């Protein structure tokens, strides 16, 4: 574990200081089990870290410049908090059938107010066969001869097994540029064009119909490098494998990914990857790569000078794998000094690609101690091909010669690592300068850099300082608290006679100090009295510093004409909520339920927050809802109503709901009004006799026939209940 020491640690107890410096901060490190082609989340107990002080910030970074790690998968996200949550950190397997285990290299950062502690450790990944998978291979396998074209990738080669629901969309994705597969061929569609046979052409010059490597034949096929099609179409599109580059091993692969997407929320429901094998007739078993004996395996290094390696020093080759895909792995590191990548020369590496070696981006950092004699160091290294075969290890010697110069030189440069917004002194542990004549005369002058911070000397603004100032810890870098991840300083180092320039790197780890923000807020529509899903594509937030799944929507002003309801699962009863997570939206759990009233425009207000203590809060946000009115229907008659009244000429009878009864689902009985458009009449148009009248019982003192009773013109359905 490395420590960047500050000016003073007097406030820490001695026992705590010793534990921080010497003991590992990784308390629990369990191996992660992942099903082949699928993903698995880190559970809260899989990684546990020892933090002496609860207020200390702690982050974990995935080391990306180690190609010998994460060979068949990757950890997401690249940086996560030590107190990660459930379903936040996951390993995604790429479907390769070649390895049963993988390794992820992680770097732990613990930040106090004055110090940065770092520790590198590895997470082991066990790859197991899935009990249940969507994609199944067989019963047939693709076969192809050299320069040949295979049969179609159809239902005989693989089958898809998933629940076909209207809310699930299945798609197949293929990207040869990202996967580098196929490695020895290409994917094509269409049919090869047959060569025209001429009568004067010898039989031996007519192309074999199984092979296709002529310009005439290739005119009939179309090269495919990127693909996204529905699952049903993939097995019917006539995709084929065409062999291109012998010599090759006896097997190649086609890498595909299947995604099941929830059409309601727009989120990924399930994903699975697989490598489809292609058997190459005539190919040999993949051979191990070898070191190139044209290289010297000796690196001449000047004292203190970071010296790049080249293919003249070290090289490898393989008959089947293209050279740019070879990976070199250091099996035995130098006893002093270290191998590093020039993108971050302050940190040692244990593997690198041939491309970086050929680009002279891999270098040896000699030790920072002075000797009068030449010193020799050794490392052992092997080379791996694309299909993970490796060569025997080879020894590389680094010969460090003593320098004969009086110019000031940087003997050690480890850079700075700090949390966003923090300050750190540049100490002798990070930057060391030597001079043969007079180290006291050396001046370090800032000439470039400081894009996201400032430098102070003795607490005040400064641009020039001495070696003594570095040893005293009074030269400090202050980050400006911006959302930046790196900075640098270019120093001009001079003793008054000779000078040199040197770059000092600064790595900045992000802290969770930014509130979540909305990236989608669409108008929602719902039918009157109905319930609609709040889709994850219509209402979506993001957080640059932490997992978006745990963004909390806190409802500060609920809707007036409805409720926000959460349904925890299929068939379960929903309940009104005042807050919900982004993950709830992704899983289609949150709905808006209209109460059925006449309010046709509604809204609710919320504030976004994360799970920091205290939480970062956004500005209030408003979701607008439009209620589509349901077309009004006329009142309908109850089927049991007779609409017929029998009365004697001298009697008075009640008109009840048995005679006249209408209902309306949108209106109460008190709002159902009857209007008498034609008073009672005799069917005999020539008769002049009185046919009677309708009257309200409450308008007469006694329930008897009275010709002076007021004629009733309007009444409601509710009068029949009296």
XYZ file of C-alpha atoms in Angstrom:
722
model
C 0.000 0.000 0.000
C 1.319 3.434 -0.958
C 0.829 6.572 1.105
C 1.077 10.202 0.028
C 2.059 11.906 3.261
C 0.993 15.419 4.181
C 2.570 18.049 6.377
C 1.388 16.694 9.708
C -0.301 13.623 11.116
C 0.013 14.609 14.771
C -3.724 14.485 15.258
C -3.837 10.749 14.533
C -3.142 8.195 17.265
C 0.061 6.238 16.730
C -1.757 2.913 16.562
C -4.089 4.208 13.849
C -1.163 5.582 11.854
C 0.697 2.260 11.920
C -2.413 0.338 10.879
C -3.051 2.708 7.953
C 0.511 2.489 6.711
C 1.226 -1.216 7.112
C -2.031 -3.190 7.170
C -4.126 -3.929 4.117
C -7.306 -1.935 3.743
C -8.996 -4.895 2.030
C -10.706 -6.854 4.792
C -12.877 -9.218 2.684
C -12.233 -10.191 -0.942
C -14.490 -13.020 -2.109
C -14.290 -14.554 -5.569
C -17.147 -13.573 -7.860
C -19.083 -16.301 -9.680
C -20.420 -15.394 -13.116
C -22.421 -17.508 -15.553
C -20.839 -17.704 -18.979
C -22.235 -15.034 -21.291
C -24.167 -13.334 -18.495
C -23.473 -10.792 -15.751
C -23.243 -10.903 -11.983
C -23.411 -8.134 -9.387
C -21.049 -7.690 -6.476
C -22.963 -8.292 -3.277
C -22.371 -5.992 -0.342
C -20.328 -8.619 1.509
C -18.089 -9.649 -1.400
C -15.698 -6.717 -0.918
C -15.266 -5.109 2.468
C -12.711 -2.458 3.371
C -11.150 -1.396 6.643
C -11.671 2.331 7.110
C -10.220 3.584 10.428
C -12.296 6.771 10.279
C -15.902 6.694 8.983
C -15.589 10.171 7.463
C -12.672 9.145 5.230
C -13.616 9.067 1.549
C -12.917 5.743 -0.135
C -13.148 4.801 -3.808
C -12.225 1.816 -5.972
C -10.927 2.207 -9.521
C -10.756 -0.526 -12.159
C -7.231 -0.620 -13.629
C -7.688 -0.533 -17.402
C -4.106 -0.613 -18.704
C -3.494 -4.253 -17.727
C -4.569 -6.312 -20.787
C -3.758 -9.609 -19.055
C -6.726 -8.884 -16.772
C -10.426 -8.658 -17.724
C -9.707 -10.952 -20.662
C -13.229 -12.357 -21.063
C -15.306 -9.669 -19.381
C -15.235 -6.350 -17.597
C -16.315 -4.630 -14.390
C -18.756 -1.722 -14.587
C -18.603 1.122 -13.573
C -14.904 1.977 -13.792
C -14.948 3.903 -10.470
C -17.240 3.072 -7.569
C -17.570 3.867 -3.892
C -16.195 1.458 -1.285
C -19.695 1.421 0.190
C -21.248 0.269 -3.073
C -24.905 -0.706 -3.101
C -26.749 -3.766 -4.298
C -26.990 -4.047 -8.114
C -24.480 -1.219 -8.604
C -21.189 -2.966 -9.540
C -21.301 -5.848 -12.003
C -19.011 -8.079 -14.042
C -20.215 -8.691 -17.609
C -18.908 -11.855 -19.316
C -18.410 -11.661 -23.075
C -19.448 -15.244 -23.855
C -15.976 -16.695 -24.493
C -15.823 -20.493 -23.940
C -12.020 -20.533 -23.628
C -11.414 -19.578 -19.977
C -12.933 -20.782 -16.727
C -11.593 -17.868 -14.672
C -10.650 -14.226 -15.001
C -8.942 -11.548 -12.913
C -9.848 -7.902 -12.376
C -7.159 -5.543 -11.092
C -8.505 -2.864 -8.759
C -6.904 0.155 -7.118
C -8.246 1.295 -3.751
C -8.037 4.947 -2.730
C -8.584 6.160 0.822
C -8.620 9.936 1.225
C -8.199 11.754 4.512
C -8.012 15.511 4.912
C -4.227 15.481 4.441
C -3.249 12.094 2.964
C -3.995 9.690 0.142
C -3.554 5.950 0.671
C -3.580 3.595 -2.317
C -3.568 -0.171 -2.526
C -3.711 -2.452 -5.565
C -5.485 -5.801 -5.280
C -7.100 -8.361 -7.577
C -10.645 -9.689 -7.707
C -10.876 -13.308 -8.840
C -13.765 -14.272 -11.133
C -14.934 -17.896 -11.473
C -16.844 -18.592 -14.681
C -19.476 -21.324 -14.473
C -21.809 -22.816 -17.030
C -25.328 -21.345 -16.849
C -28.161 -23.537 -15.599
C -30.569 -21.811 -17.938
C -29.636 -19.713 -20.957
C -31.554 -17.996 -23.723
C -29.154 -18.991 -26.506
C -28.425 -22.677 -27.052
C -25.998 -24.078 -29.632
C -26.664 -27.017 -31.946
C -27.652 -29.518 -33.034
C -25.377 -28.645 -35.984
C -22.121 -26.658 -36.098
C -20.767 -24.370 -38.771
C -17.983 -25.832 -40.919
C -15.897 -24.122 -43.576
C -12.777 -24.961 -45.644
C -9.939 -22.523 -46.328
C -11.345 -19.530 -48.276
C -14.767 -21.148 -48.049
C -18.209 -19.890 -47.089
C -20.210 -21.716 -44.457
C -23.870 -22.615 -44.355
C -26.339 -20.107 -42.915
C -26.490 -19.302 -39.216
C -30.044 -20.581 -38.715
C -32.150 -22.617 -36.330
C -29.939 -25.657 -36.882
C -26.897 -23.792 -35.539
C -28.521 -22.102 -32.535
C -31.941 -21.716 -30.966
C -33.440 -18.937 -28.848
C -35.490 -19.691 -25.749
C -37.196 -16.746 -24.089
C -40.667 -15.806 -22.906
C -42.442 -14.117 -25.782
C -44.461 -11.262 -24.286
C -45.864 -8.175 -25.934
C -43.859 -6.004 -23.521
C -40.507 -7.639 -24.432
C -38.498 -6.783 -27.536
C -35.757 -9.238 -28.532
C -32.796 -8.114 -30.658
C -29.437 -9.544 -31.743
C -26.340 -7.311 -31.787
C -23.061 -7.971 -33.586
C -19.993 -5.717 -33.784
C -16.844 -7.240 -35.256
C -14.756 -4.110 -34.577
C -15.327 -4.259 -30.810
C -14.975 -8.037 -30.395
C -12.266 -8.645 -33.044
C -14.268 -11.695 -34.050
C -14.231 -13.524 -36.343
C -10.415 -13.536 -36.071
C -9.693 -15.370 -39.341
C -12.681 -14.552 -41.496
C -15.603 -12.236 -42.017
C -19.387 -12.374 -41.917
C -21.314 -12.105 -45.160
C -24.837 -12.321 -46.519
C -25.989 -13.235 -50.001
C -24.898 -16.007 -52.351
C -21.500 -16.303 -54.053
C -21.609 -15.615 -57.770
C -20.768 -18.714 -59.783
C -17.935 -18.484 -62.272
C -18.918 -18.771 -65.927
C -17.367 -21.849 -67.508
C -15.757 -21.347 -70.902
C -15.279 -24.144 -73.342
C -11.585 -23.413 -73.859
C -10.839 -23.210 -70.082
C -9.055 -26.213 -68.515
C -11.000 -27.915 -65.756
C -8.350 -27.190 -63.153
C -8.849 -23.433 -63.567
C -12.551 -23.544 -62.726
C -13.060 -22.452 -59.138
C -14.239 -24.962 -56.550
C -17.867 -24.014 -55.737
C -17.172 -24.523 -52.026
C -14.407 -21.908 -52.029
C -14.817 -18.210 -52.714
C -11.679 -16.110 -53.024
C -11.980 -14.641 -56.497
C -13.291 -11.191 -57.376
C -16.104 -12.760 -59.410
C -17.294 -14.892 -56.513
C -17.071 -12.062 -53.957
C -19.386 -9.856 -56.046
C -22.322 -11.942 -54.849
C -21.793 -11.449 -51.116
C -22.054 -8.455 -48.776
C -19.649 -7.918 -45.874
C -21.301 -7.475 -42.443
C -19.386 -5.849 -39.540
C -22.229 -4.309 -37.536
C -25.689 -5.723 -37.013
C -28.815 -5.062 -34.974
C -31.870 -7.070 -35.991
C -34.919 -8.625 -34.306
C -34.242 -12.116 -33.008
C -36.743 -13.708 -35.410
C -35.032 -12.087 -38.412
C -31.502 -13.046 -37.354
C -32.022 -16.753 -37.969
C -33.632 -16.063 -41.350
C -31.303 -13.434 -42.822
C -28.787 -15.902 -44.265
C -25.710 -14.814 -42.282
C -22.621 -16.839 -43.216
C -18.962 -17.133 -42.190
C -16.314 -16.658 -44.875
C -12.762 -17.846 -44.179
C -10.140 -15.282 -45.220
C -6.659 -15.731 -43.722
C -4.872 -19.064 -43.691
C -2.866 -20.302 -41.899
C -5.365 -20.333 -39.089
C -6.311 -22.620 -36.227
C -9.021 -25.215 -36.676
C -11.664 -23.073 -34.979
C -12.907 -19.488 -35.106
C -15.851 -17.743 -33.461
C -18.747 -15.387 -34.147
C -19.598 -13.185 -31.153
C -23.214 -12.053 -30.722
C -25.246 -10.427 -27.954
C -28.957 -10.923 -27.321
C -30.890 -8.150 -25.569
C -34.403 -8.384 -24.145
C -35.804 -4.880 -23.784
C -38.880 -3.832 -21.832
C -40.885 -1.790 -24.329
C -42.894 -0.126 -21.542
C -39.925 1.366 -19.683
C -37.351 1.241 -22.483
C -34.865 -0.488 -20.167
C -32.817 -3.631 -20.634
C -34.591 -6.614 -19.079
C -31.957 -9.296 -19.762
C -28.809 -9.668 -21.852
C -26.732 -12.661 -22.895
C -23.598 -13.110 -25.020
C -22.185 -16.151 -26.797
C -19.361 -17.150 -29.134
C -20.649 -19.329 -31.977
C -17.875 -21.780 -32.978
C -16.858 -22.219 -36.621
C -14.864 -25.367 -37.449
C -12.221 -24.715 -40.125
C -11.500 -27.806 -42.188
C -7.767 -28.241 -42.720
C -6.765 -25.972 -39.858
C -4.386 -27.098 -37.133
C -4.730 -26.823 -33.376
C -3.801 -23.310 -32.250
C -0.047 -23.083 -31.636
C 1.634 -21.127 -28.857
C 3.292 -17.812 -29.759
C 7.058 -17.449 -29.559
C 9.520 -14.702 -28.745
C 11.297 -13.171 -31.711
C 15.009 -14.002 -31.566
C 15.773 -10.985 -33.731
C 15.404 -8.882 -30.550
C 18.329 -8.275 -28.179
C 16.385 -8.698 -24.892
C 18.728 -6.088 -23.413
C 17.723 -2.511 -22.559
C 20.373 0.153 -22.002
C 19.190 2.676 -19.410
C 20.710 5.906 -18.117
C 20.548 6.495 -14.400
C 17.152 7.961 -13.302
C 15.953 8.217 -16.906
C 12.592 6.705 -17.857
C 13.547 4.618 -20.917
C 11.026 3.217 -23.447
C 11.203 -0.362 -24.661
C 10.950 -1.097 -28.371
C 10.543 -4.154 -30.569
C 14.331 -4.108 -30.997
C 14.567 -4.972 -27.290
C 11.599 -7.325 -27.061
C 9.271 -8.812 -29.647
C 6.980 -11.771 -30.238
C 5.139 -13.436 -33.077
C 2.448 -16.013 -33.710
C 1.423 -17.912 -36.814
C -2.313 -17.581 -36.238
C -2.746 -14.306 -34.297
C -2.085 -10.920 -35.823
C 0.889 -9.279 -34.132
C -1.063 -6.246 -32.919
C -3.283 -8.552 -30.838
C -0.409 -10.144 -28.874
C -0.169 -9.435 -25.131
C 3.044 -9.516 -23.084
C 2.798 -10.596 -19.442
C 5.517 -9.925 -16.865
C 5.826 -13.113 -14.813
C 8.784 -11.877 -12.725
C 9.171 -8.134 -12.182
C 12.569 -6.375 -11.868
C 14.036 -6.458 -8.372
C 14.346 -2.665 -8.445
C 12.603 -0.105 -10.620
C 9.457 -1.003 -12.543
C 7.840 -1.283 -15.982
C 5.257 1.419 -16.673
C 2.982 2.790 -19.362
C 3.759 6.309 -20.525
C 0.078 7.289 -20.291
C 0.654 7.181 -16.510
C 4.341 6.642 -15.830
C 3.893 6.918 -12.069
C 2.367 3.452 -11.716
C 3.901 0.034 -12.440
C 2.216 -2.364 -14.863
C 2.538 -6.114 -15.281
C 1.248 -6.551 -18.850
C 1.006 -4.605 -22.092
C -0.001 -4.994 -25.728
C 2.256 -5.349 -28.748
C 0.694 -2.164 -30.154
C 1.876 -0.149 -27.134
C 5.290 -1.802 -27.293
C 5.605 -0.986 -30.984
C 4.481 2.596 -30.270
C 7.220 2.900 -27.592
C 4.633 3.565 -24.881
C 6.101 0.954 -22.510
C 9.092 2.072 -20.444
C 11.382 1.033 -17.616
C 11.680 3.380 -14.635
C 15.101 2.727 -13.032
C 15.523 3.002 -9.254
C 16.090 6.439 -7.734
C 19.276 5.487 -5.900
C 22.736 6.630 -7.012
C 25.573 4.182 -7.753
C 29.002 4.655 -9.261
C 28.975 1.285 -11.042
C 26.743 -0.108 -13.783
C 23.886 -2.205 -12.383
C 21.903 -5.016 -14.009
C 18.277 -6.012 -13.399
C 16.212 -8.787 -14.933
C 12.580 -9.512 -15.604
C 10.834 -12.560 -17.041
C 8.099 -12.122 -19.591
C 5.922 -14.316 -21.822
C 3.614 -13.510 -24.732
C -0.048 -14.538 -25.132
C -2.018 -14.879 -28.366
C -5.640 -13.937 -29.050
C -6.925 -17.348 -27.926
C -4.897 -17.279 -24.655
C -2.066 -19.644 -25.600
C 1.270 -18.450 -24.154
C 4.954 -18.822 -24.892
C 7.696 -20.000 -22.505
C 9.041 -17.094 -20.404
C 12.034 -15.124 -21.652
C 14.486 -13.057 -19.602
C 14.988 -9.380 -20.419
C 17.952 -7.529 -18.917
C 17.986 -3.855 -17.986
C 21.486 -2.433 -17.756
C 21.571 0.864 -15.820
C 24.701 2.917 -16.357
C 25.718 5.740 -14.070
C 25.233 9.227 -15.466
C 28.124 11.585 -16.110
C 26.395 14.956 -16.093
C 26.153 17.987 -13.858
C 22.662 18.964 -15.040
C 19.814 18.687 -12.519
C 17.648 15.637 -13.112
C 14.385 14.179 -11.837
C 15.226 10.868 -10.169
C 11.700 10.001 -9.006
C 8.273 11.196 -10.161
C 5.196 9.511 -8.724
C 2.734 12.338 -9.322
C -0.201 13.192 -7.057
C -3.514 11.436 -6.402
C -6.272 13.327 -4.632
C -10.010 13.616 -4.323
C -11.893 16.254 -6.269
C -11.634 19.595 -4.465
C -8.808 18.519 -2.121
C -5.311 19.921 -1.633
C -2.076 17.950 -1.371
C 1.573 18.872 -0.730
C 4.127 17.772 -3.320
C 6.512 15.832 -1.070
C 9.858 14.116 -1.494
C 8.000 10.810 -1.824
C 6.404 12.022 -5.065
C 9.093 14.218 -6.635
C 12.860 13.811 -6.168
C 15.554 15.879 -7.910
C 19.304 15.309 -7.927
C 22.233 17.510 -8.943
C 25.926 16.638 -8.790
C 27.165 20.184 -8.176
C 24.955 22.146 -5.801
C 21.453 20.881 -5.042
C 20.800 24.069 -3.076
C 21.130 26.137 -6.241
C 18.420 24.202 -8.079
C 15.194 26.073 -8.753
C 11.935 24.470 -9.943
C 9.781 26.838 -11.988
C 6.191 26.273 -13.123
C 5.893 27.000 -16.857
C 2.755 25.126 -18.042
C -0.212 23.135 -16.819
C -2.384 23.790 -13.765
C -5.521 23.627 -15.889
C -7.768 22.698 -12.950
C -5.921 23.956 -9.898
C -3.254 26.227 -8.470
C 0.109 25.926 -6.733
C 1.081 27.578 -3.460
C 4.439 27.881 -1.697
C 4.393 28.522 2.066
C 0.654 29.143 1.828
C 0.899 31.943 -0.736
C 0.764 32.044 -4.492
C 4.014 30.775 -5.959
C 5.525 29.562 -9.181
C 9.138 28.909 -8.110
C 10.516 26.796 -5.263
C 13.577 24.797 -4.188
C 14.363 21.169 -3.383
C 14.336 22.163 0.270
C 10.754 23.401 -0.103
C 9.723 19.993 -1.469
C 11.390 18.195 1.453
C 9.672 20.572 3.885
C 6.262 19.838 2.341
C 5.379 23.495 1.800
C 4.653 23.233 -1.949
C 0.946 22.433 -2.314
C -1.431 21.749 -5.192
C -5.061 22.876 -4.722
C -7.738 21.429 -6.998
C -10.464 23.848 -8.101
C -13.296 21.370 -7.299
C -14.309 21.093 -10.951
C -15.536 17.843 -12.523
C -12.079 17.067 -13.922
C -10.202 13.775 -13.663
C -6.620 14.849 -14.323
C -4.235 17.777 -14.314
C -0.502 18.285 -14.789
C 2.350 20.698 -14.186
C 5.319 21.300 -16.492
C 8.372 22.217 -14.408
C 11.538 23.859 -15.704
C 14.367 22.674 -13.457
C 17.589 24.720 -13.523
C 20.758 25.153 -11.473
C 21.644 28.452 -13.159
C 23.774 26.814 -15.810
C 21.816 23.874 -17.197
C 18.116 23.161 -17.288
C 15.541 20.502 -18.144
C 11.755 20.302 -18.402
C 9.630 17.666 -16.695
C 5.931 16.805 -16.558
C 4.354 16.117 -13.158
C 1.021 14.232 -13.498
C -1.947 14.730 -11.152
C -4.798 12.205 -10.915
C -8.128 13.438 -9.560
C -10.746 10.997 -8.298
C -14.338 12.239 -8.531
C -16.421 12.774 -5.426
C -20.175 12.675 -5.239
C -20.902 16.384 -4.937
C -23.176 16.945 -7.936
C -26.958 16.608 -7.713
C -28.817 14.303 -10.106
C -30.373 15.933 -13.149
C -33.212 15.149 -15.540
C -32.409 13.921 -19.030
C -36.005 13.136 -20.030
C -39.288 14.702 -18.895
C -42.020 14.139 -21.429
C -45.686 15.094 -21.215
C -47.685 12.130 -19.928
C -51.129 11.324 -21.258
C -53.820 9.284 -19.532
C -57.468 8.592 -20.253
C -59.967 9.962 -17.770
C -60.353 7.612 -14.814
C -57.578 5.306 -16.044
C -54.033 4.371 -14.918
C -50.887 4.866 -17.013
C -47.276 3.720 -16.587
C -44.561 6.285 -15.913
C -42.109 4.958 -18.502
C -38.381 5.118 -17.867
C -37.923 6.694 -21.293
C -40.430 9.474 -20.529
C -39.109 10.317 -17.053
C -35.405 9.668 -16.579
C -32.609 11.141 -14.479
C -28.846 10.698 -14.370
C -26.011 11.219 -11.911
C -22.421 11.752 -13.039
C -20.971 10.690 -9.672
C -22.975 7.603 -8.694
C -25.335 4.925 -9.922
C -28.448 6.287 -11.614
C -30.515 3.357 -10.313
C -30.507 4.887 -6.838
C -31.642 8.385 -7.770
C -34.584 9.210 -5.512
C -37.632 11.127 -6.798
C -39.040 12.956 -3.752
C -42.566 14.217 -4.520
C -42.893 17.661 -2.936
C -46.286 18.518 -4.473
C -48.506 15.537 -5.315
C -50.914 15.559 -8.268
C -54.352 17.041 -7.583
C -56.492 14.881 -9.848
C -54.780 11.554 -9.263
C -52.181 9.581 -7.332
C -48.667 8.231 -7.908
C -48.971 4.506 -7.303
C -46.277 1.844 -7.040
C -46.998 -1.779 -7.951
C -44.174 -3.870 -6.402
C -44.772 -6.810 -8.724
C -47.179 -8.564 -11.093
C -50.464 -9.389 -9.418
C -49.618 -7.361 -6.294
C -51.724 -4.502 -4.977
C -50.477 -1.015 -5.694
C -50.137 1.685 -3.063
C -49.771 5.464 -3.128
C -46.166 6.659 -2.698
C -44.519 9.995 -2.021
C -41.126 8.937 -3.423
C -39.662 6.329 -5.743
C -36.314 5.313 -7.255
C -35.036 5.519 -10.809
C -34.774 1.729 -10.586
C -38.528 1.551 -9.916
C -39.128 3.418 -13.177
C -36.763 1.058 -15.008
C -38.674 -1.944 -13.676
C -42.083 -0.500 -14.686
C -43.383 -0.214 -11.119
C -44.582 3.417 -10.982
C -47.979 4.535 -12.347
C -50.204 7.594 -12.375
C -53.842 6.829 -11.499
C -56.498 9.399 -12.413
C -59.428 9.733 -10.015
C -62.006 10.074 -12.800
C -63.048 13.661 -12.083
C -63.420 16.481 -14.587
C -59.875 17.875 -14.106
C -58.166 17.350 -17.450
C -54.724 18.841 -16.721
C -52.616 17.718 -13.785
C -49.003 17.880 -12.608
C -46.757 16.938 -9.732
C -43.511 18.410 -8.447
C -40.475 16.525 -7.204
C -36.853 16.988 -6.161
C -34.106 14.575 -7.190
C -31.623 13.369 -4.571
C -28.821 10.820 -4.272
C -27.834 8.693 -1.281
C -24.966 10.810 -0.018
C -24.960 12.045 3.578
C -26.201 14.749 3.328
C -27.828 14.111 -0.059
C -27.217 16.259 -3.128
C -30.540 17.866 -4.122
C -31.668 19.112 -7.504
C -33.883 22.077 -8.237
C -37.643 21.351 -8.131
C -38.909 19.663 -11.298
C -42.463 19.392 -12.623
C -44.077 16.581 -14.602
C -47.084 17.652 -16.673
C -50.001 15.285 -17.262
C -52.782 15.625 -19.801
C -56.032 13.789 -19.132
C -57.894 12.703 -22.246
C -61.639 12.962 -21.521
C -63.759 9.899 -22.104
C -66.610 10.564 -24.588
C -69.878 11.196 -22.620
C -72.701 8.704 -23.148
C -76.456 9.363 -22.789
C -78.239 8.033 -19.700
C -79.505 4.507 -20.241
C -82.765 2.943 -19.116
C -82.663 0.204 -16.511
C -83.922 -3.011 -18.178
C -86.426 -3.708 -15.368
C -88.283 -0.381 -15.851
C -91.786 -1.051 -17.283
C -92.465 2.437 -18.669
C -96.165 1.640 -18.371
C -98.693 2.889 -15.781
C -102.183 1.472 -15.219
C -104.611 3.790 -13.363
C -108.381 3.994 -12.894
C -110.145 7.073 -14.144
C -110.962 8.292 -10.623
C -107.647 7.324 -8.916
C -104.323 8.982 -8.224
C -101.241 6.725 -8.283
C -97.473 7.099 -7.617
C -94.977 6.944 -10.456
C -92.016 4.884 -9.080
C -88.633 3.537 -10.243
C -90.414 0.396 -11.369
C -92.135 2.508 -14.001
C -89.448 4.994 -14.963
C -85.743 4.430 -14.171
C -82.619 5.748 -15.944
C -78.990 5.683 -14.795
C -75.734 7.342 -15.907
C -72.230 6.165 -14.869
C -70.849 9.715 -14.867
C -73.737 11.425 -12.976
C -75.647 10.817 -9.743
C -79.441 10.427 -9.720
C -79.835 13.986 -8.508
C -78.337 15.219 -11.787
C -80.581 13.113 -14.028
C -83.377 15.533 -14.992
C -86.599 14.571 -16.785
C -88.232 17.278 -18.934
C -91.903 16.822 -19.837
C -92.036 17.799 -23.488
C -95.646 16.628 -24.063
C -98.241 16.429 -21.253
C -100.509 13.342 -20.976
C -102.865 13.045 -23.958
C -105.570 10.753 -25.337
C -104.527 8.562 -28.225
C -107.768 9.474 -29.888
C -106.867 12.770 -31.455
C -110.546 13.742 -31.856
C -111.266 13.377 -28.103
C -111.385 16.526 -25.965
C -111.387 14.840 -22.564
C -108.725 15.610 -19.919
C -105.999 12.894 -20.033
C -104.612 13.713 -16.584
C -101.485 15.431 -15.385
C -98.172 14.821 -13.598
C -97.726 16.585 -10.275
C -95.372 16.527 -7.334
C -96.877 14.870 -4.273
C -95.297 17.419 -1.943
C -97.230 20.220 -3.700
C -100.634 18.963 -2.417
C -101.885 18.863 1.177
C -103.574 15.481 0.631
C -102.961 12.670 -1.822
C -106.294 13.096 -3.673
C -107.383 14.033 -7.161
C -107.234 17.809 -7.544
C -107.766 19.585 -10.854
C -105.987 22.636 -9.441
C -102.712 20.783 -8.790
C -99.737 22.523 -10.475
C -98.524 20.758 -13.605
C -95.040 19.226 -13.222
C -92.647 20.145 -16.040
C -89.226 19.083 -14.581
C -88.176 16.435 -12.062
C -85.125 14.297 -11.279
C -84.560 10.580 -10.846
C -84.086 11.049 -7.121
C -87.801 11.956 -6.575
C -88.682 8.305 -7.098
C -86.848 7.385 -3.896
C -89.153 9.439 -1.610
